CSV table of C-alpha atoms and ligand atoms in Angstrom, one decimal:
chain,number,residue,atom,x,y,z
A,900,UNK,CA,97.8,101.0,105.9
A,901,UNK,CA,100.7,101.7,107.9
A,902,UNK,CA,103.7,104.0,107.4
A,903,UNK,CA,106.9,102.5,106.1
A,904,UNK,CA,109.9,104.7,106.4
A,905,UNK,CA,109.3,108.4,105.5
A,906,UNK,CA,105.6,110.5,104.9
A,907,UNK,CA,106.3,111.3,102.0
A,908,UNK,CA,105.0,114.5,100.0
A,909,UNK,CA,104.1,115.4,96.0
A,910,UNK,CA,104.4,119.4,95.7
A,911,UNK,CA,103.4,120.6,92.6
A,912,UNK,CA,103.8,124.0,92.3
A,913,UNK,CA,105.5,126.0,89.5
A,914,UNK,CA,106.3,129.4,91.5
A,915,UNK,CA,109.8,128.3,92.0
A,916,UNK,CA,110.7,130.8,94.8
A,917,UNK,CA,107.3,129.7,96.5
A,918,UNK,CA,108.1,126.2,95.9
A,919,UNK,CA,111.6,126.3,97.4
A,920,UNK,CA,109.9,128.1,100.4
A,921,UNK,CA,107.4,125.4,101.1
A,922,UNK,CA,110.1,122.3,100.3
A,923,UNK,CA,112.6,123.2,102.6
A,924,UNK,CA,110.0,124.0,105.5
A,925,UNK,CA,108.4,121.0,104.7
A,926,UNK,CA,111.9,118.9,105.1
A,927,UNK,CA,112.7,120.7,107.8
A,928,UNK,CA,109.8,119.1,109.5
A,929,UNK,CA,111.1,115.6,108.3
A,930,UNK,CA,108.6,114.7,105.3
A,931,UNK,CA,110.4,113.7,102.3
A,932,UNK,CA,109.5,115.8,99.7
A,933,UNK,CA,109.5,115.9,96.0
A,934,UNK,CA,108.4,119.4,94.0
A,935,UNK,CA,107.5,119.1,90.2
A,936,UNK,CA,106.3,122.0,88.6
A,937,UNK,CA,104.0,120.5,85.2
A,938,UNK,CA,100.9,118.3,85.5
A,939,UNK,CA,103.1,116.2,83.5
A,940,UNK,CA,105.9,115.6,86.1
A,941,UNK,CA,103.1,115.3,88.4
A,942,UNK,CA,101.7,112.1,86.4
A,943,UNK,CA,105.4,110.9,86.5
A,944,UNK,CA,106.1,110.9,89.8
A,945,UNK,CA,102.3,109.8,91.1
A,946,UNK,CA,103.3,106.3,89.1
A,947,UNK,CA,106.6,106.4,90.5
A,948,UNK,CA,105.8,106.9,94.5
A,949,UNK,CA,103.4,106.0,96.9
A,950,UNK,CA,102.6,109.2,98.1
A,951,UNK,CA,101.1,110.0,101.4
A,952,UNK,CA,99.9,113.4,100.5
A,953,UNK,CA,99.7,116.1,97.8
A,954,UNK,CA,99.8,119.8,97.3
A,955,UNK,CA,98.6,120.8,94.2
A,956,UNK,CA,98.7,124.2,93.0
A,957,UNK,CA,95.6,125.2,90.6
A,958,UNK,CA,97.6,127.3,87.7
A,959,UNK,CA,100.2,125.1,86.0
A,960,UNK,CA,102.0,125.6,82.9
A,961,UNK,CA,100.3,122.1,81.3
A,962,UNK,CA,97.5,122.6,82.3
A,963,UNK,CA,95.1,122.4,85.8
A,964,UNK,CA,95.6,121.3,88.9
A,965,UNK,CA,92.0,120.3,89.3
A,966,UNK,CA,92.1,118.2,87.1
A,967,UNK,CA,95.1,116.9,88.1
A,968,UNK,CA,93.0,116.1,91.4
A,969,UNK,CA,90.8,114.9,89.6
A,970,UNK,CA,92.9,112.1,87.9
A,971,UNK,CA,94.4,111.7,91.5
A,972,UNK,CA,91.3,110.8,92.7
A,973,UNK,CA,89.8,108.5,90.3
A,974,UNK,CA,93.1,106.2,91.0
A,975,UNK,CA,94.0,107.1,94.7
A,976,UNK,CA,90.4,107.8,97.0
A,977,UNK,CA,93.0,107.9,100.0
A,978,UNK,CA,95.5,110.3,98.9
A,979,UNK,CA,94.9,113.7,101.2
A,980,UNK,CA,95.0,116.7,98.6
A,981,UNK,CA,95.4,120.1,99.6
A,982,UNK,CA,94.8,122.5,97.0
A,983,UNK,CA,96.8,126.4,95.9
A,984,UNK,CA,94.3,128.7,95.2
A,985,UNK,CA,95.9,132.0,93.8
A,986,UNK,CA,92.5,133.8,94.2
A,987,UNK,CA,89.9,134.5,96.9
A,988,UNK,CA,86.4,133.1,95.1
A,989,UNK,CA,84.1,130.9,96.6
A,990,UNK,CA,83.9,129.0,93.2
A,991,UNK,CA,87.6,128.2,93.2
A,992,UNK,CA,87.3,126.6,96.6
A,993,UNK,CA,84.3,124.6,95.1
A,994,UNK,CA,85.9,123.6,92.4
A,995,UNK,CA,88.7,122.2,94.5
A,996,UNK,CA,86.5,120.2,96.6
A,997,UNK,CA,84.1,119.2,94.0
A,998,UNK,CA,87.1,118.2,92.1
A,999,UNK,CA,88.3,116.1,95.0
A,1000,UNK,CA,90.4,118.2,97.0
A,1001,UNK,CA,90.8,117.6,101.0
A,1002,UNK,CA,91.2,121.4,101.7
A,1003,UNK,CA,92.3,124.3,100.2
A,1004,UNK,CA,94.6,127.4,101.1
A,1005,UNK,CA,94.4,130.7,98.9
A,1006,UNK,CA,97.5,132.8,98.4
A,1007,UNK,CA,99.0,134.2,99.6
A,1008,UNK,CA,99.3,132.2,103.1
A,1009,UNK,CA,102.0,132.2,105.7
A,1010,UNK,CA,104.0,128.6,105.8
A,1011,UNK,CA,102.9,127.8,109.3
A,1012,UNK,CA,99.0,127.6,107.3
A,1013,UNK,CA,100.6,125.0,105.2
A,1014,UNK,CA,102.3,122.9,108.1
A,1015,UNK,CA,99.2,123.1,110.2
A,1016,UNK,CA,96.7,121.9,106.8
A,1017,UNK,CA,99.5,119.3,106.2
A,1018,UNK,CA,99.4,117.8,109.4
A,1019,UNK,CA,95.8,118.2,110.1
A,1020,UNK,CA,95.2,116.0,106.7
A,1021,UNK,CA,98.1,113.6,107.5
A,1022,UNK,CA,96.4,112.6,110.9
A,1023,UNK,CA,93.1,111.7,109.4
A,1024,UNK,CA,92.6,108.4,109.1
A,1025,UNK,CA,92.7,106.7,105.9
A,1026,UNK,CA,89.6,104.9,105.5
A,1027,UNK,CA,88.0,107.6,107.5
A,1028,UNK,CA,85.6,108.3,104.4
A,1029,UNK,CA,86.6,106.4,101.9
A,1030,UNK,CA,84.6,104.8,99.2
A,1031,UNK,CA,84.4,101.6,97.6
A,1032,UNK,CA,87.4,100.8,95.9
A,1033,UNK,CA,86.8,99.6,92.3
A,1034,UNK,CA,88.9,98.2,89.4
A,1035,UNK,CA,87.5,96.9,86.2
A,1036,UNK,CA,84.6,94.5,87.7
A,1037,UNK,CA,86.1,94.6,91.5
A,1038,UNK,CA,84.6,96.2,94.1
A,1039,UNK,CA,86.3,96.5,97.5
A,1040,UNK,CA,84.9,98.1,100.3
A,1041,UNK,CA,87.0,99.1,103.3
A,1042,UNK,CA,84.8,99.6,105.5
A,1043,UNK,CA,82.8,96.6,105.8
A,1044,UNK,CA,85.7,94.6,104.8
A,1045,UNK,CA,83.4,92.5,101.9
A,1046,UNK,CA,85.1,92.1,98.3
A,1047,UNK,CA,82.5,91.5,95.0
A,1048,UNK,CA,83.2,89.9,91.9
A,1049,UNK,CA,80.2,91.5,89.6
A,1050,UNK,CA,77.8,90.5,91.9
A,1051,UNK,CA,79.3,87.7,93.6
A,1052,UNK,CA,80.7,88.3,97.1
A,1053,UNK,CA,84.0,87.0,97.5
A,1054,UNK,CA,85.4,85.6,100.9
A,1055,UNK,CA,88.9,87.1,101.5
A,1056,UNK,CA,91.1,86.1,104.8
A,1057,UNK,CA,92.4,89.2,106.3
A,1058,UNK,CA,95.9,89.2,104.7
A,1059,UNK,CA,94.4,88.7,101.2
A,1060,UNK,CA,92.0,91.2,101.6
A,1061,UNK,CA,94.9,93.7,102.5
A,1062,UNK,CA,96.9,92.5,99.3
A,1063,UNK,CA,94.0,93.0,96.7
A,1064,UNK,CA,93.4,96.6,99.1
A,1065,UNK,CA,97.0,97.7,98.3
A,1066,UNK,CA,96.7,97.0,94.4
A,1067,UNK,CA,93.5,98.4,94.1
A,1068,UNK,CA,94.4,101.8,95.6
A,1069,UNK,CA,97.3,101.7,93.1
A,1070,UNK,CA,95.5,100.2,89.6
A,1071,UNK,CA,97.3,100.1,86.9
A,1072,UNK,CA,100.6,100.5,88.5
A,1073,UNK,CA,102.6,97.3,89.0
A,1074,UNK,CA,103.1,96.4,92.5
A,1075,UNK,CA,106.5,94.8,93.1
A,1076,UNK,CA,106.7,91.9,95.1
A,1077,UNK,CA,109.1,94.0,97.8
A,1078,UNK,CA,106.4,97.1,97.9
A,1079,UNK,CA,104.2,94.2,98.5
A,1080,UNK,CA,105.6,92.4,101.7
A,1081,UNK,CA,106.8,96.1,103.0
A,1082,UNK,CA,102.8,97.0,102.8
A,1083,UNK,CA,100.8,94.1,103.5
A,1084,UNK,CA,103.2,92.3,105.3
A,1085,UNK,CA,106.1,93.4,107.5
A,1086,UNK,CA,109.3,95.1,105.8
A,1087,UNK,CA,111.2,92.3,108.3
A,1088,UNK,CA,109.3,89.6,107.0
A,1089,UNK,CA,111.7,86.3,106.4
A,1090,UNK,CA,109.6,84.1,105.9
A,1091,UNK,CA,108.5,82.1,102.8
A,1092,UNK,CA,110.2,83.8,99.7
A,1093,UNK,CA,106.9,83.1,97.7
A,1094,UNK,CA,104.2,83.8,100.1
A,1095,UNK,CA,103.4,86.5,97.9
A,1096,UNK,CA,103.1,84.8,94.7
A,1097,UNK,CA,100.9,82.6,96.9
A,1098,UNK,CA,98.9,84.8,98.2
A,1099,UNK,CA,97.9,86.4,94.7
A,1100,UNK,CA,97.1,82.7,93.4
A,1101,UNK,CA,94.6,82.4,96.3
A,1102,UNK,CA,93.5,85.6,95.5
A,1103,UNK,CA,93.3,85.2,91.7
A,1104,UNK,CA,91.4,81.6,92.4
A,1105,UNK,CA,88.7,83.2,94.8
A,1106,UNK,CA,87.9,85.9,92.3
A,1107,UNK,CA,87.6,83.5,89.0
A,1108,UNK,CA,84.5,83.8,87.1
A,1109,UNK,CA,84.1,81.8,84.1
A,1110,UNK,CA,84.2,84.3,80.7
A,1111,UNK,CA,86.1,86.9,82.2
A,1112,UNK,CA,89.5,88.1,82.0
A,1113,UNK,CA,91.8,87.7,85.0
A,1114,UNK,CA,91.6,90.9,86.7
A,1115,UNK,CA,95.1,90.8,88.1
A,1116,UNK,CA,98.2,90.5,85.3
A,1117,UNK,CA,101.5,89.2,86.0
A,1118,UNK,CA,104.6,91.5,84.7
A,1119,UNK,CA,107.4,89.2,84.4
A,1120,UNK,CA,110.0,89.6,86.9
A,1121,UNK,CA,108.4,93.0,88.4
A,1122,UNK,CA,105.4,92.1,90.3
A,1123,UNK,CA,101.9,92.1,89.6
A,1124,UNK,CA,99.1,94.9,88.8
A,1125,UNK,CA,95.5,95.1,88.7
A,1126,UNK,CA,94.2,95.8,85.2
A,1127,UNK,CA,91.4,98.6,84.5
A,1128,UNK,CA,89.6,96.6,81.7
A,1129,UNK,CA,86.2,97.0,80.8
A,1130,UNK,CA,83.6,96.5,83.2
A,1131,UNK,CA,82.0,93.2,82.5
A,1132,UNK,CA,78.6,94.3,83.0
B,1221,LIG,CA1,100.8,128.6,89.5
């Protein structure tokens, strides 16, 4: 997926002064950046933005930032998570990765650690190790580019594979029609008004299977999202 307009970073880290430390080197360095400090405002902003990376801090207030990574990770395989760890123990660090966590940084660290992690996670490729994408009863695998219904393979051109890829690394959330054209198409696309509508009846059509519930919901006048449902197996 490319980049539209500014990376854009999720800091979640309740040590205010810390916080304010990391934001402003972090802007300085041209991400956008929003700091929350509660798991809570975490799960707010995650539906709000399409994040490019997060920092997550372990100890919050609400509760714990793995398994706020956790939750990240069963909705978002791509996002890059870097992990706080306030102390030095090799089971904290496990924890982090087994909980999904990219890397991790124990405190306390100098900044330029952080802007170095950062940047080193932000250059990794996407699909570099990413794993089968699946919603309800759709699988989708980036890698070999092949989309299942169940069972049944589905044959996807290129630009509806890329639509169903987008909703599928945000399920649940609706996609508007302008997030949609700015990520699978071009932000200066003019052409057809509808091509997306279009696209997600072609879409819709391909993955039909008699008895089951459309896996892809219209919300009137916003956009469209993929719906978690049951598995149908
Ligand atoms: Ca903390």
């Amino acid at each position: 997926m490319r980049h539209t307009g500014p990376v854009r970073l999720l800091l979640v880290e309740d040590d205010r002064p810390l916080a304010r430390v990391l934001e402003r080197g972090l802007a300085e360095e041209g991400y956008a950046v929003d700091v929350v400090g509660t798991v809570l405002n975490a799960r707010e902003q995650l539906t709000v933005h399409d994040y490019d990376l997060a920092v997550l801090d372990i100890g919050l207030p609400d509760g714990d930032g793995l398994d706020l990574c956790r939750t990240i990770r069963q909705r978002n395989v791509g996002l890059p998570i870097l992990m706080l760890t306030a102390r030095d123990g090799i089971s904290d660090k496990v924890a982090g990765l087994d909980a999904g966590a990219d890397d991790y940084l124990t405190k306390p660290f100098a900044y330029p650690e952080l802007a170095a992690r950062v940047r080193a996670l932000l250059r990794r490729p996407k699909d570099a190790n990413s794993p089968v994408l699946e919603v309800a009863d759709v699988s989708l695998d980036p890698a070999s580019h092949t989309v299942w219904r169940g069972a049944i393979m589905v044959p996807l051109t290129a630009r509806e594979f890329s639509l169903l890829e987008y909703m599928m690394r945000h399920p649940s959330a609706v996609c508007s029609r302008e997030q949609l054209l700015e990520h699978v198409w071009d932000a200066n696309y003019d052409g057809l008004s509808n091509v997306v509508d279009v696209h997600i009846a072609n879409v819709r059509r391909k993955l039909e299977l008699p008895g089951e519930p459309d896996p892809i919901e219209t919300v009137r006048g916003v956009g469209y999202r993929m719906v978690e449902g049951k598995k149908s197996r």
